[in-house]
Tab-separated table of C-alpha atoms in Angstrom:
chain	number	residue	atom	x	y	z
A	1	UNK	CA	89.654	17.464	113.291
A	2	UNK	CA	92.977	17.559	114.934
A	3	UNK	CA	95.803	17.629	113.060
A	4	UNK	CA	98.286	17.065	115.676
A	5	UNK	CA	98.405	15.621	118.737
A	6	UNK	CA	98.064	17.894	122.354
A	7	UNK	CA	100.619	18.076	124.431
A	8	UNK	CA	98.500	16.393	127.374
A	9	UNK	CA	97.837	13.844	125.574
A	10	UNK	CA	100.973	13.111	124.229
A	11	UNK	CA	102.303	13.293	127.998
A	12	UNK	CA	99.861	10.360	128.799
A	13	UNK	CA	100.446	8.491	125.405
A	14	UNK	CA	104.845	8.606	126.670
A	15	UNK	CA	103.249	7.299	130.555
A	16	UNK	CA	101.312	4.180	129.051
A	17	UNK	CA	104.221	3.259	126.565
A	18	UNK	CA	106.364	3.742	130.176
A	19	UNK	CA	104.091	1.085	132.079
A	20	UNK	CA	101.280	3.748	133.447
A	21	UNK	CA	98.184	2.042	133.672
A	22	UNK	CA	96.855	5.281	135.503
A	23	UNK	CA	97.811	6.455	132.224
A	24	UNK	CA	95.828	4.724	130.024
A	25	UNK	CA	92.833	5.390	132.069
A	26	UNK	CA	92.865	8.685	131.753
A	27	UNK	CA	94.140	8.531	127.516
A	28	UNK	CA	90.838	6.442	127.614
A	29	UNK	CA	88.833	9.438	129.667
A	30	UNK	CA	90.410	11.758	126.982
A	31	UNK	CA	89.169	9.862	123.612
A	32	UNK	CA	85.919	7.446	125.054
A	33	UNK	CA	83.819	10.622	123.622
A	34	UNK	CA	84.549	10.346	120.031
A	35	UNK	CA	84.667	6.929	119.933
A	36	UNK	CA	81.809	6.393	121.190
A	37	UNK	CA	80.470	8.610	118.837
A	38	UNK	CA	81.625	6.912	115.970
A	39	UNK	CA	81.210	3.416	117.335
A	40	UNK	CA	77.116	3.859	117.924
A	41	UNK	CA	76.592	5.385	114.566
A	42	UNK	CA	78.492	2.839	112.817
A	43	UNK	CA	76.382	0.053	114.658
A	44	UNK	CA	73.023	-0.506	115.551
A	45	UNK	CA	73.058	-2.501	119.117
A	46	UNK	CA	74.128	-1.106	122.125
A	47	UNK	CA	75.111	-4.002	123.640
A	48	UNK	CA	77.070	-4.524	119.945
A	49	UNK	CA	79.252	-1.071	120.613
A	50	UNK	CA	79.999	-1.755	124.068
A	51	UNK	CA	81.748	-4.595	123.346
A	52	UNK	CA	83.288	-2.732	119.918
A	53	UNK	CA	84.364	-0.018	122.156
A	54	UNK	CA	85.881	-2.758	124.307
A	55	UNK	CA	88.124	-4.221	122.051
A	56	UNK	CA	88.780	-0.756	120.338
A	57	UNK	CA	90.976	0.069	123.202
A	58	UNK	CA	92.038	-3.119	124.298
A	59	UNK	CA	93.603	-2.487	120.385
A	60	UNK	CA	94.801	0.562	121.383
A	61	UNK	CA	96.631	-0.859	124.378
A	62	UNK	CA	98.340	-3.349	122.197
A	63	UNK	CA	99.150	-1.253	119.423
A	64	UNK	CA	99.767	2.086	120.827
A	65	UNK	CA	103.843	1.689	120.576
A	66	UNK	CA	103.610	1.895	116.797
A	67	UNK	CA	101.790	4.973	117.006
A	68	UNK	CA	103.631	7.636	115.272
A	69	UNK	CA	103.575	10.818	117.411
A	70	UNK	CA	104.142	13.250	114.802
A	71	UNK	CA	100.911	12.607	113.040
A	72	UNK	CA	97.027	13.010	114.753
A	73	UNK	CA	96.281	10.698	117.633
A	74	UNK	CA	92.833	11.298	116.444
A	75	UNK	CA	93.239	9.891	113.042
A	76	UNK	CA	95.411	6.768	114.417
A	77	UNK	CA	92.350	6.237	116.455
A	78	UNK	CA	89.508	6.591	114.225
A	79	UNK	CA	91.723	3.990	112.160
A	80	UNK	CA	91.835	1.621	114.704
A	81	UNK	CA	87.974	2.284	115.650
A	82	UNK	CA	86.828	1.486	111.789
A	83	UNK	CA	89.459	-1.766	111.335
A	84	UNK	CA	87.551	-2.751	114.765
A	85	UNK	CA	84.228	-1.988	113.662
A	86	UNK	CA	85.187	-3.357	110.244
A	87	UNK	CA	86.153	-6.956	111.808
A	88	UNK	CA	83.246	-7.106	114.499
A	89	UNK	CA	81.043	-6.915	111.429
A	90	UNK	CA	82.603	-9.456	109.320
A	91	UNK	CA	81.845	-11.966	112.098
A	92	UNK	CA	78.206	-11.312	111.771
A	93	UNK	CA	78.164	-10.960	108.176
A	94	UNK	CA	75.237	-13.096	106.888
A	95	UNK	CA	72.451	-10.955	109.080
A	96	UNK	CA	73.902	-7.759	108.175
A	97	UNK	CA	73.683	-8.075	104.715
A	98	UNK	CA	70.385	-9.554	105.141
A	99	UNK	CA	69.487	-6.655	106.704
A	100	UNK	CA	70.666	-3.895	104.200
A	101	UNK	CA	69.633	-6.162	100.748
A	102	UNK	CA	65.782	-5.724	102.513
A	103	UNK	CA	66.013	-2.142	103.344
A	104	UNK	CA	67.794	-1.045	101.135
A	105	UNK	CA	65.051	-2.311	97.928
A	106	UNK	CA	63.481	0.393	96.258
A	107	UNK	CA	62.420	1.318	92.822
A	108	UNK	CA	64.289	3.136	90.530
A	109	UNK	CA	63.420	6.963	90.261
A	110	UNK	CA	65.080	10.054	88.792
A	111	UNK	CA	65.766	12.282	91.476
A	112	UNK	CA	66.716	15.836	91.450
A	113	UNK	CA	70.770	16.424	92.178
A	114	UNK	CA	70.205	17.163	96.035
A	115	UNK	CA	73.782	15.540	97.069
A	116	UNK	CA	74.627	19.289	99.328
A	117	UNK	CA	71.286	19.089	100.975
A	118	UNK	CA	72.801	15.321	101.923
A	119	UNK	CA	75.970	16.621	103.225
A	120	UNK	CA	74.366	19.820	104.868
A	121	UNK	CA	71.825	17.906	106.548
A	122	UNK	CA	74.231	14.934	107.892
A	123	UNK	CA	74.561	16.123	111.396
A	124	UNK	CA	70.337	15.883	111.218
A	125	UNK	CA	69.852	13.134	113.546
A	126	UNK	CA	66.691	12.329	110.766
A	127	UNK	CA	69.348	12.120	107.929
A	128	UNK	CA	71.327	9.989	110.212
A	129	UNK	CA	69.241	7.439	110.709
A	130	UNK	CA	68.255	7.112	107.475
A	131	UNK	CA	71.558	6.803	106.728
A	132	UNK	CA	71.872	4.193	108.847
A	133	UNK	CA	70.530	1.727	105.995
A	134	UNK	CA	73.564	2.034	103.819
A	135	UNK	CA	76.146	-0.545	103.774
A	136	UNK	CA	78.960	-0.087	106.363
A	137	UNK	CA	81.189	0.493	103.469
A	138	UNK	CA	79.430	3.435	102.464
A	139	UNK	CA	78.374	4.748	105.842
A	140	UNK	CA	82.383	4.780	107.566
A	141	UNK	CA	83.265	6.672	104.470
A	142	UNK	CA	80.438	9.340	105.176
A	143	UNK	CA	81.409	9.436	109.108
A	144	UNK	CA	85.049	10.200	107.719
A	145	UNK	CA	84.728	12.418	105.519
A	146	UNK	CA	81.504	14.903	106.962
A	147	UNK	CA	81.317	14.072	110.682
A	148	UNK	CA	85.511	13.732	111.584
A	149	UNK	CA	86.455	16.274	108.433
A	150	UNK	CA	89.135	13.750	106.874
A	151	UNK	CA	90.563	14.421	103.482
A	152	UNK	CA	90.451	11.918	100.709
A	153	UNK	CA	93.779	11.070	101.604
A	154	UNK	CA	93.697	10.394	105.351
A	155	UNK	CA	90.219	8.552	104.296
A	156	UNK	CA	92.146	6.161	101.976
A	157	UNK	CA	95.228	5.615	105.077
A	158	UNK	CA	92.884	5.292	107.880
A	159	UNK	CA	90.364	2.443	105.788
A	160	UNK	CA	93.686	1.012	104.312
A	161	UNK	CA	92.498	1.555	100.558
A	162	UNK	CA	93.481	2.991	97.766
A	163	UNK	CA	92.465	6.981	96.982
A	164	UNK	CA	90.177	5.955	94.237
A	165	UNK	CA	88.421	3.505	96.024
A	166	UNK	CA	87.907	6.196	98.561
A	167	UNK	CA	86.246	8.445	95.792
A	168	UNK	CA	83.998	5.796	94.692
A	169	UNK	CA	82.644	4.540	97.696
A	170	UNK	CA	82.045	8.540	98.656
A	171	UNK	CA	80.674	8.357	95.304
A	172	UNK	CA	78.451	6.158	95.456
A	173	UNK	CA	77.690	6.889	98.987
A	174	UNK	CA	75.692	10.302	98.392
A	175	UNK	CA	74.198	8.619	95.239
A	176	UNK	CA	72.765	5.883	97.938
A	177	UNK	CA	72.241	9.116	100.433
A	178	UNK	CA	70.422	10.848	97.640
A	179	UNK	CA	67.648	7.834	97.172
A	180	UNK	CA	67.232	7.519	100.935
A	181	UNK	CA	66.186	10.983	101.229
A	182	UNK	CA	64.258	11.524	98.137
A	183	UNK	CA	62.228	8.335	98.999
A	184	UNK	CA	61.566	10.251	101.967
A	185	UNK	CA	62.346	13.856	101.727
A	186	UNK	CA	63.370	15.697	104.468
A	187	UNK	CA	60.957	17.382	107.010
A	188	UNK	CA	63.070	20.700	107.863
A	189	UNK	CA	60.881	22.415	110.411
A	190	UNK	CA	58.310	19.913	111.070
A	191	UNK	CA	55.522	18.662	109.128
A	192	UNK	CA	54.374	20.445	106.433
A	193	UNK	CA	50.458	19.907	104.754
């Protein structure tokens, strides 16, 4: 994860905030990769993340004067991504909880401790779609934390939360992560007879 911001980029941050719409094309040429990365596993529908995406940097564009340059550009934006994410989904509440209350049903069972298979595995694009069932709460923790390497800390500024609540939800994210997978375990290899 970067920890501070490139000099290129920081060049093209100082043209936008001058008036350089060039500029912001090419800030947007610089970042659309990780957004988008976020963005589509945070969400379901493409058509969904397009327009996401679209109002993550129209966002940007607005709010890119209060960005503090001695901090990570890529942090500021995953922050903006998630608060994006976070208020395109409460407008659609109702079917999205809906949709995780159905799949996310499933009997109780003690499970074997397998919470670093969870976090080893959660680049697996198999793990990730399973994860894909937890609530958003649980799964922009996750992306945080294993996928862009935040700390607790830059977890808790980015959401806007408070540390503990950032060490519950993780919490209680692998414990959800855990029953996914054992409800399904794992097929590392292929299928095995």
């Amino acid at each position: 994860m970067e920890r501070s911001i490139d000099e290129g980029l920081r060049v093209c941050i100082n043209q936008v905030l001058a008036g350089d719409r060039e500029a912001f094309g090419e800030l947007y040429d610089r970042t659309i990769h990780d957004v988008k990365k976020t963005v589509s596993f945070l969400l379901d529908n493409k058509q969904d993340a397009e327009d996401v995406i679209h109002d993550i940097y129209l966002e940007v564009f607005k709010s890119l004067r209060h960005f503090d340059q001695t901090r990570a550009f890529s942090s500021w934006l995953t922050g903006v991504s998630i608060r994006q994410i976070q208020n395109y989904r409460r407008r659609g509440w109702k079917i999205v909880r809906l949709f995780n209350k159905v799949n996310l049903l499933a009997t109780a069972q003690t499970v074997p401790d397998i919470s670093k298979e969870v976090v080893e595995q959660l680049e697996q694009q198999q793990l990730m779609e399973r994860i894909q069932h937890l609530p958003f709460k649980f799964r922009s923790v996750l992306v945080l934390k294993y996928w862009h390497g935040c700390s607790q800390n830059e977890i808790a500024e980015i959401l806007q939360l408070p540390v503990g609540t950032v060490k519950s939800r993780l919490h209680h994210a692998l414990i959800k992560a855990r029953e996914i997978v054992s409800q399904q375990p794992l097929s590392l290899g292929g299928d095995r007879s």
